[in-house]
Amino acid sequence: MVYPISVHKQAQKAGKVTQGDMMRFGTTLFIMLSVGLFFLLQWILKVYLGASMWLALLITLLIAAIIGSVLLRYFVFDEPTRVQEYENQSNDSFAKYVFTRKDIVNPIDVHGEECQCFEFTDGSQVCVLQFRYGSNDDTKAAETLRQLEKCFAVLGEENMPFRTISMREDFSDSVECDNIIRHCNSIEDKKLARHLLSVANNVLTEVQRQGNVITLYLMICPKANYHLADLEAVLRKVFAVLQSSPNAFRSIECLNQQQLLKLYKDFYGLETIDLSTMRVLELSNDTKESFGKVVSLYKMQTESGKTLVNKDAILGNFRTNTRECK
């Protein structure tokens, strides 16, 4: 099974000291301190006890083994995390690898259509558009290419990270499939309706087995400090380009939460993702620390009517990006 890679975390570490460099530096420092400790113990034991060099070496190795084992357990191998992984090894749920906050959904209105934007645990967001192909010819194909290039140019000009995913379309999850089933169910002759539903089911099974129609996903990934109003403006520009002239897409829709999880499921070849096993994930520690420096509790009122005031919260300097004031 392939799990998502935390690209955001890797990008944050770019240009910083890597874990391998820290390990090499720590190992070198530990060896140097051990050698220094050996010579110090040798001098003390020889001057005050008249002991040999071997006793100093034995004590040094013992101390190094004790301290080294602690460092290896908690700083190198991260023993608490490894123990937690061992205890959860029987749980193969993919939900723990989905870093989407299921309790945060930001709706955006674009030309009367609601687009849902989801938030990740690091504060960044994602909005996914699905393009389903329909009838096509040379003219539509050329216009579709031009529109997609224009959309990518708009996203690039707005410094909006994005990626595209091409996958085989699941026709059973389309509006057209729902319309066929709804039409068959609305037939008054139930015997005829039952036979037509059987035919539709056989056709759908054959399409799922041999269908080769591609659907395109456009994942727009605003950064953590990107405002929803700016994202709404970008989406309006994208939809304006796509609606400017006929193209090869029969429908363009923004994925909701269930559809987004289905995309994850299909992309990684999973049978299902149990949303109920997902924890209500909190913001990352970096985000907490960033907001913790600028936000503090000033006043709290209890249910009994008592008011608690933290006067220290407003003491000192208030710092802004432009000036400093008392």
Tab-separated table of C-alpha atoms in Angstrom:
chain	number	residue	atom	x	y	z
A	1	MET	CA	0.000	0.000	0.000
A	2	VAL	CA	1.275	3.500	-0.838
A	3	TYR	CA	0.630	6.227	1.729
A	4	PRO	CA	0.620	9.982	1.052
A	5	ILE	CA	3.914	11.773	1.523
A	6	SER	CA	3.901	14.882	3.709
A	7	VAL	CA	5.146	17.252	1.029
A	8	HIS	CA	4.380	20.255	3.216
A	9	LYS	CA	6.604	18.987	6.037
A	10	GLN	CA	9.424	18.211	3.599
A	11	ALA	CA	9.142	21.671	2.049
A	12	GLN	CA	9.349	23.268	5.484
A	13	LYS	CA	12.567	21.338	6.209
A	14	ALA	CA	14.146	22.397	2.898
A	15	GLY	CA	17.246	24.503	3.496
A	16	LYS	CA	17.416	23.503	7.167
A	17	VAL	CA	19.716	21.079	8.950
A	18	THR	CA	18.663	17.548	8.053
A	19	GLN	CA	18.116	14.774	10.565
A	20	GLY	CA	21.107	12.886	9.167
A	21	ASP	CA	23.393	15.873	9.769
A	22	MET	CA	22.088	16.191	13.316
A	23	MET	CA	22.742	12.490	13.891
A	24	ARG	CA	26.325	12.753	12.659
A	25	PHE	CA	26.932	15.862	14.750
A	26	GLY	CA	25.426	14.239	17.847
A	27	THR	CA	27.473	11.065	17.377
A	28	THR	CA	30.702	13.026	16.984
A	29	LEU	CA	29.916	15.140	20.037
A	30	PHE	CA	29.085	12.050	22.105
A	31	ILE	CA	32.365	10.352	21.191
A	32	MET	CA	34.360	13.487	21.995
A	33	LEU	CA	32.650	13.852	25.376
A	34	SER	CA	33.275	10.165	26.126
A	35	VAL	CA	36.968	10.550	25.342
A	36	GLY	CA	37.118	13.666	27.506
A	37	LEU	CA	35.358	11.850	30.327
A	38	PHE	CA	37.862	8.972	30.064
A	39	PHE	CA	40.899	11.252	30.475
A	40	LEU	CA	39.189	13.133	33.326
A	41	LEU	CA	38.359	9.899	35.181
A	42	GLN	CA	41.845	8.523	34.546
A	43	TRP	CA	43.442	11.609	36.081
A	44	ILE	CA	41.087	11.602	39.101
A	45	LEU	CA	41.476	7.880	39.778
A	46	LYS	CA	45.240	7.973	39.350
A	47	VAL	CA	45.779	11.028	41.571
A	48	TYR	CA	43.355	10.207	44.399
A	49	LEU	CA	43.066	6.403	44.289
A	50	GLY	CA	46.100	5.292	42.399
A	51	ALA	CA	43.892	3.144	40.145
A	52	SER	CA	44.944	1.924	36.733
A	53	MET	CA	43.794	3.142	33.333
A	54	TRP	CA	41.559	0.067	32.871
A	55	LEU	CA	39.276	1.073	35.730
A	56	ALA	CA	38.779	4.503	34.166
A	57	LEU	CA	38.058	2.848	30.826
A	58	LEU	CA	35.522	0.488	32.412
A	59	ILE	CA	33.689	3.319	34.203
A	60	THR	CA	33.690	5.417	31.029
A	61	LEU	CA	32.214	2.571	28.964
A	62	LEU	CA	29.549	1.982	31.625
A	63	ILE	CA	28.511	5.641	31.742
A	64	ALA	CA	28.569	5.890	27.938
A	65	ALA	CA	26.408	2.771	27.639
A	66	ILE	CA	23.792	4.101	30.081
A	67	ILE	CA	23.607	7.586	28.566
A	68	GLY	CA	23.871	6.249	25.005
A	69	SER	CA	20.998	3.814	25.497
A	70	VAL	CA	18.755	6.630	26.767
A	71	LEU	CA	19.682	8.862	23.838
A	72	LEU	CA	19.086	6.053	21.336
A	73	ARG	CA	15.713	5.125	22.824
A	74	TYR	CA	14.176	8.575	23.116
A	75	PHE	CA	16.005	10.807	20.649
A	76	VAL	CA	17.062	8.492	17.817
A	77	PHE	CA	14.452	5.739	17.666
A	78	ASP	CA	11.665	7.763	19.352
A	79	GLU	CA	10.600	4.845	21.532
A	80	PRO	CA	7.133	6.199	22.555
A	81	THR	CA	6.144	6.559	18.892
A	82	ARG	CA	7.430	3.089	18.025
A	83	VAL	CA	5.509	1.592	20.974
A	84	GLN	CA	2.345	3.354	19.842
A	85	GLU	CA	2.810	2.010	16.303
A	86	TYR	CA	3.310	-1.504	17.670
A	87	GLU	CA	0.129	-1.279	19.747
A	88	ASN	CA	-1.810	-0.046	16.698
A	89	GLN	CA	-0.300	-2.496	14.233
A	90	SER	CA	-3.553	-4.469	14.036
A	91	ASN	CA	-5.372	-1.326	12.891
A	92	ASP	CA	-4.742	-0.954	9.160
A	93	SER	CA	-7.237	1.876	8.703
A	94	PHE	CA	-6.156	4.357	6.061
A	95	ALA	CA	-8.010	7.126	7.912
A	96	LYS	CA	-5.004	7.808	10.154
A	97	TYR	CA	-3.012	8.777	7.050
A	98	VAL	CA	-5.632	11.249	5.785
A	99	PHE	CA	-4.648	14.609	7.202
A	100	THR	CA	-7.873	16.377	6.251
A	101	ARG	CA	-9.729	17.938	9.160
A	102	LYS	CA	-13.184	16.438	8.911
A	103	ASP	CA	-14.660	19.146	11.139
A	104	ILE	CA	-13.582	22.059	8.897
A	105	VAL	CA	-15.379	22.640	5.562
A	106	ASN	CA	-15.345	26.136	4.077
A	107	PRO	CA	-18.059	26.690	1.420
A	108	ILE	CA	-17.303	29.140	-1.385
A	109	ASP	CA	-20.003	30.525	-3.683
A	110	VAL	CA	-18.907	30.677	-7.319
A	111	HIS	CA	-21.559	31.860	-9.781
A	112	GLY	CA	-24.312	30.345	-7.643
A	113	GLU	CA	-22.497	27.039	-7.247
A	114	GLU	CA	-21.107	25.950	-3.863
A	115	CYS	CA	-17.478	24.858	-3.887
A	116	GLN	CA	-16.198	23.195	-0.736
A	117	CYS	CA	-12.684	23.899	0.496
A	118	PHE	CA	-11.167	21.497	3.025
A	119	GLU	CA	-8.458	22.213	5.579
A	120	PHE	CA	-5.431	20.069	6.394
A	121	THR	CA	-3.873	19.712	9.829
A	122	ASP	CA	-1.005	22.043	8.879
A	123	GLY	CA	-3.442	24.878	8.098
A	124	SER	CA	-3.227	24.594	4.304
A	125	GLN	CA	-6.343	23.915	2.261
A	126	VAL	CA	-7.512	22.027	-0.809
A	127	CYS	CA	-10.329	22.461	-3.305
A	128	VAL	CA	-10.808	19.756	-5.947
A	129	LEU	CA	-12.586	20.163	-9.295
A	130	GLN	CA	-13.574	17.116	-11.343
A	131	PHE	CA	-13.852	17.333	-15.130
A	132	ARG	CA	-15.924	14.637	-16.858
A	133	TYR	CA	-15.412	14.274	-20.595
A	134	GLY	CA	-18.335	14.128	-23.006
A	135	SER	CA	-18.746	14.494	-26.780
A	136	ASN	CA	-15.625	15.663	-28.543
A	137	ASP	CA	-14.267	16.706	-31.933
A	138	ASP	CA	-11.201	18.489	-33.253
A	139	THR	CA	-12.625	21.943	-32.556
A	140	LYS	CA	-13.654	21.107	-28.993
A	141	ALA	CA	-10.351	19.338	-28.352
A	142	ALA	CA	-8.345	22.409	-29.417
A	143	GLU	CA	-10.591	24.697	-27.341
A	144	THR	CA	-10.327	22.396	-24.310
A	145	LEU	CA	-6.529	22.499	-24.530
A	146	ARG	CA	-6.579	26.297	-24.743
A	147	GLN	CA	-8.912	26.614	-21.763
A	148	LEU	CA	-6.866	24.283	-19.579
A	149	GLU	CA	-3.685	26.164	-20.451
A	150	LYS	CA	-5.442	29.428	-19.587
A	151	CYS	CA	-6.664	27.992	-16.252
A	152	PHE	CA	-3.155	26.820	-15.362
A	153	ALA	CA	-1.834	30.275	-16.304
A	154	VAL	CA	-4.392	31.947	-14.017
A	155	LEU	CA	-3.398	29.685	-11.103
A	156	GLY	CA	0.270	30.358	-11.773
A	157	GLU	CA	-0.231	34.125	-11.926
A	158	GLU	CA	-2.056	34.016	-8.598
A	159	ASN	CA	0.777	31.933	-7.049
A	160	MET	CA	-1.726	29.159	-6.340
A	161	PRO	CA	-0.203	25.658	-6.034
A	162	PHE	CA	-2.130	23.009	-7.963
A	163	ARG	CA	-1.825	19.499	-9.377
A	164	THR	CA	-3.779	17.370	-11.813
A	165	ILE	CA	-4.807	13.709	-11.572
A	166	SER	CA	-6.086	11.646	-14.492
A	167	MET	CA	-8.036	8.504	-13.598
A	168	ARG	CA	-10.544	6.177	-15.180
A	169	GLU	CA	-14.051	7.521	-14.615
A	170	ASP	CA	-16.446	5.663	-12.340
A	171	PHE	CA	-19.694	6.029	-14.299
A	172	SER	CA	-21.761	4.687	-11.382
A	173	ASP	CA	-20.908	7.876	-9.487
A	174	SER	CA	-22.119	10.231	-12.218
A	175	VAL	CA	-25.284	12.277	-12.671
A	176	GLU	CA	-26.032	10.420	-15.908
A	177	CYS	CA	-26.136	7.091	-14.097
A	178	ASP	CA	-28.465	8.527	-11.469
A	179	ASN	CA	-30.729	9.872	-14.210
A	180	ILE	CA	-30.942	6.452	-15.880
A	181	ILE	CA	-31.862	4.719	-12.611
A	182	ARG	CA	-34.339	7.441	-11.717
A	183	HIS	CA	-35.959	7.176	-15.161
A	184	CYS	CA	-36.295	3.388	-14.867
A	185	ASN	CA	-37.784	3.661	-11.371
A	186	SER	CA	-40.347	6.202	-12.564
A	187	ILE	CA	-41.858	3.815	-15.154
A	188	GLU	CA	-45.377	2.838	-14.122
A	189	ASP	CA	-45.096	-0.672	-15.505
A	190	LYS	CA	-42.996	-2.195	-12.714
A	191	LYS	CA	-42.303	-5.371	-14.678
A	192	LEU	CA	-40.861	-3.300	-17.525
A	193	ALA	CA	-38.985	-1.138	-15.020
A	194	ARG	CA	-37.417	-4.211	-13.421
A	195	HIS	CA	-36.180	-5.513	-16.797
A	196	LEU	CA	-34.816	-2.090	-17.775
A	197	LEU	CA	-32.989	-1.827	-14.454
A	198	SER	CA	-31.487	-5.260	-15.095
A	199	VAL	CA	-30.322	-4.115	-18.541
A	200	ALA	CA	-28.914	-0.893	-17.066
A	201	ASN	CA	-27.094	-2.881	-14.384
A	202	ASN	CA	-25.530	-5.182	-17.007
A	203	VAL	CA	-24.447	-2.171	-19.057
A	204	LEU	CA	-22.970	-0.529	-15.975
A	205	THR	CA	-21.090	-3.716	-15.073
A	206	GLU	CA	-19.663	-3.904	-18.581
A	207	VAL	CA	-18.658	-0.235	-18.488
A	208	GLN	CA	-16.875	-0.720	-15.179
A	209	ARG	CA	-15.077	-3.764	-16.551
A	210	GLN	CA	-14.018	-2.432	-19.955
A	211	GLY	CA	-14.637	1.325	-19.793
A	212	ASN	CA	-11.650	3.516	-20.600
A	213	VAL	CA	-13.073	7.026	-20.237
A	214	ILE	CA	-10.721	9.338	-18.360
A	215	THR	CA	-11.763	11.919	-15.792
A	216	LEU	CA	-9.537	14.825	-14.785
A	217	TYR	CA	-9.144	16.148	-11.239
A	218	LEU	CA	-7.719	19.606	-10.591
A	219	MET	CA	-6.511	19.946	-6.985
A	220	ILE	CA	-6.071	23.587	-5.981
A	221	CYS	CA	-4.005	23.794	-2.794
A	222	PRO	CA	-3.935	27.283	-1.240
A	223	LYS	CA	-1.273	27.894	1.372
A	224	ALA	CA	-2.102	28.303	5.052
A	225	ASN	CA	-2.060	32.119	4.867
A	226	TYR	CA	-4.272	32.293	1.771
A	227	HIS	CA	-7.643	33.997	2.328
A	228	LEU	CA	-10.840	32.329	1.149
A	229	ALA	CA	-11.923	35.546	-0.540
A	230	ASP	CA	-8.818	35.380	-2.749
A	231	LEU	CA	-9.502	31.714	-3.508
A	232	GLU	CA	-13.070	32.606	-4.471
A	233	ALA	CA	-11.759	35.234	-6.901
A	234	VAL	CA	-9.389	32.682	-8.453
A	235	LEU	CA	-12.183	30.104	-8.836
A	236	ARG	CA	-14.378	32.706	-10.513
A	237	LYS	CA	-11.628	33.369	-13.057
A	238	VAL	CA	-11.180	29.631	-13.662
A	239	PHE	CA	-14.900	29.031	-14.197
A	240	ALA	CA	-15.115	32.112	-16.427
A	241	VAL	CA	-12.455	30.605	-18.682
A	242	LEU	CA	-14.162	27.197	-18.766
A	243	GLN	CA	-17.556	28.741	-19.592
A	244	SER	CA	-16.259	31.076	-22.275
A	245	SER	CA	-16.833	28.610	-25.137
A	246	PRO	CA	-17.862	24.966	-25.748
A	247	ASN	CA	-15.336	22.351	-24.660
A	248	ALA	CA	-15.071	18.571	-24.338
A	249	PHE	CA	-16.298	18.443	-20.731
A	250	ARG	CA	-19.868	17.324	-20.117
A	251	SER	CA	-19.715	18.438	-16.475
A	252	ILE	CA	-17.436	20.278	-14.055
A	253	GLU	CA	-18.106	19.906	-10.339
A	254	CYS	CA	-16.389	20.618	-7.039
A	255	LEU	CA	-15.954	17.562	-4.827
A	256	ASN	CA	-17.628	17.342	-1.443
A	257	GLN	CA	-16.135	15.487	1.513
A	258	GLN	CA	-17.427	12.047	0.554
A	259	GLN	CA	-16.269	12.500	-3.043
A	260	LEU	CA	-12.842	13.637	-1.838
A	261	LEU	CA	-12.479	10.484	0.270
A	262	LYS	CA	-13.596	8.437	-2.740
A	263	LEU	CA	-10.807	10.071	-4.757
A	264	TYR	CA	-8.308	9.034	-2.089
A	265	LYS	CA	-9.770	5.523	-2.081
A	266	ASP	CA	-9.599	5.131	-5.868
A	267	PHE	CA	-6.171	6.727	-6.179
A	268	TYR	CA	-4.564	4.452	-3.577
A	269	GLY	CA	-6.521	1.341	-4.578
A	270	LEU	CA	-8.391	0.920	-1.292
A	271	GLU	CA	-11.658	-0.849	-0.661
A	272	THR	CA	-12.960	1.770	1.752
A	273	ILE	CA	-12.013	4.581	4.132
A	274	ASP	CA	-13.944	4.558	7.395
A	275	LEU	CA	-14.572	8.211	8.171
A	276	SER	CA	-15.832	7.360	11.673
A	277	THR	CA	-12.340	6.215	12.711
A	278	MET	CA	-10.797	9.556	11.869
A	279	ARG	CA	-9.959	11.700	14.858
A	280	VAL	CA	-10.917	15.370	14.954
A	281	LEU	CA	-7.389	16.438	14.158
A	282	GLU	CA	-5.972	19.594	15.614
A	283	LEU	CA	-3.668	22.130	14.032
A	284	SER	CA	0.001	21.297	13.819
A	285	ASN	CA	2.354	22.277	16.619
A	286	ASP	CA	3.986	24.916	14.426
A	287	THR	CA	0.635	26.603	13.861
A	288	LYS	CA	-0.218	26.392	17.560
A	289	GLU	CA	3.089	27.998	18.481
A	290	SER	CA	2.624	30.749	15.901
A	291	PHE	CA	-0.829	31.675	17.159
A	292	GLY	CA	0.186	31.177	20.787
A	293	LYS	CA	2.618	34.051	20.473
A	294	VAL	CA	-0.051	36.562	19.412
A	295	VAL	CA	-3.198	35.327	21.167
A	296	SER	CA	-3.844	34.930	24.886
A	297	LEU	CA	-6.856	34.675	27.178
A	298	TYR	CA	-7.911	38.032	28.666
A	299	LYS	CA	-11.320	37.481	30.285
A	300	MET	CA	-13.558	34.524	31.062
A	301	GLN	CA	-17.076	34.506	32.490
A	302	THR	CA	-18.350	31.440	34.349
A	303	GLU	CA	-21.893	30.058	34.316
A	304	SER	CA	-22.406	31.424	37.819
A	305	GLY	CA	-21.817	34.950	36.546
A	306	LYS	CA	-18.316	35.370	37.973
A	307	THR	CA	-15.844	37.148	35.690
A	308	LEU	CA	-12.156	36.208	35.697
A	309	VAL	CA	-9.756	38.747	34.181
A	310	ASN	CA	-6.118	38.147	33.258
A	311	LYS	CA	-4.648	41.647	33.508
A	312	ASP	CA	-1.190	40.412	32.538
A	313	ALA	CA	-2.490	39.630	29.035
A	314	ILE	CA	-2.625	43.329	28.090
A	315	LEU	CA	0.618	44.377	29.773
A	316	GLY	CA	3.806	45.010	27.845
A	317	ASN	CA	4.224	45.789	24.168
A	318	PHE	CA	1.761	45.209	21.358
A	319	ARG	CA	3.733	44.374	18.221
A	320	THR	CA	2.410	44.666	14.681
A	321	ASN	CA	4.011	44.310	11.271
A	322	THR	CA	4.275	48.099	10.843
A	323	ARG	CA	4.891	49.654	14.246
A	324	GLU	CA	5.324	49.107	17.964
A	325	CYS	CA	3.132	50.783	20.567
A	326	LYS	CA	2.534	50.712	24.304
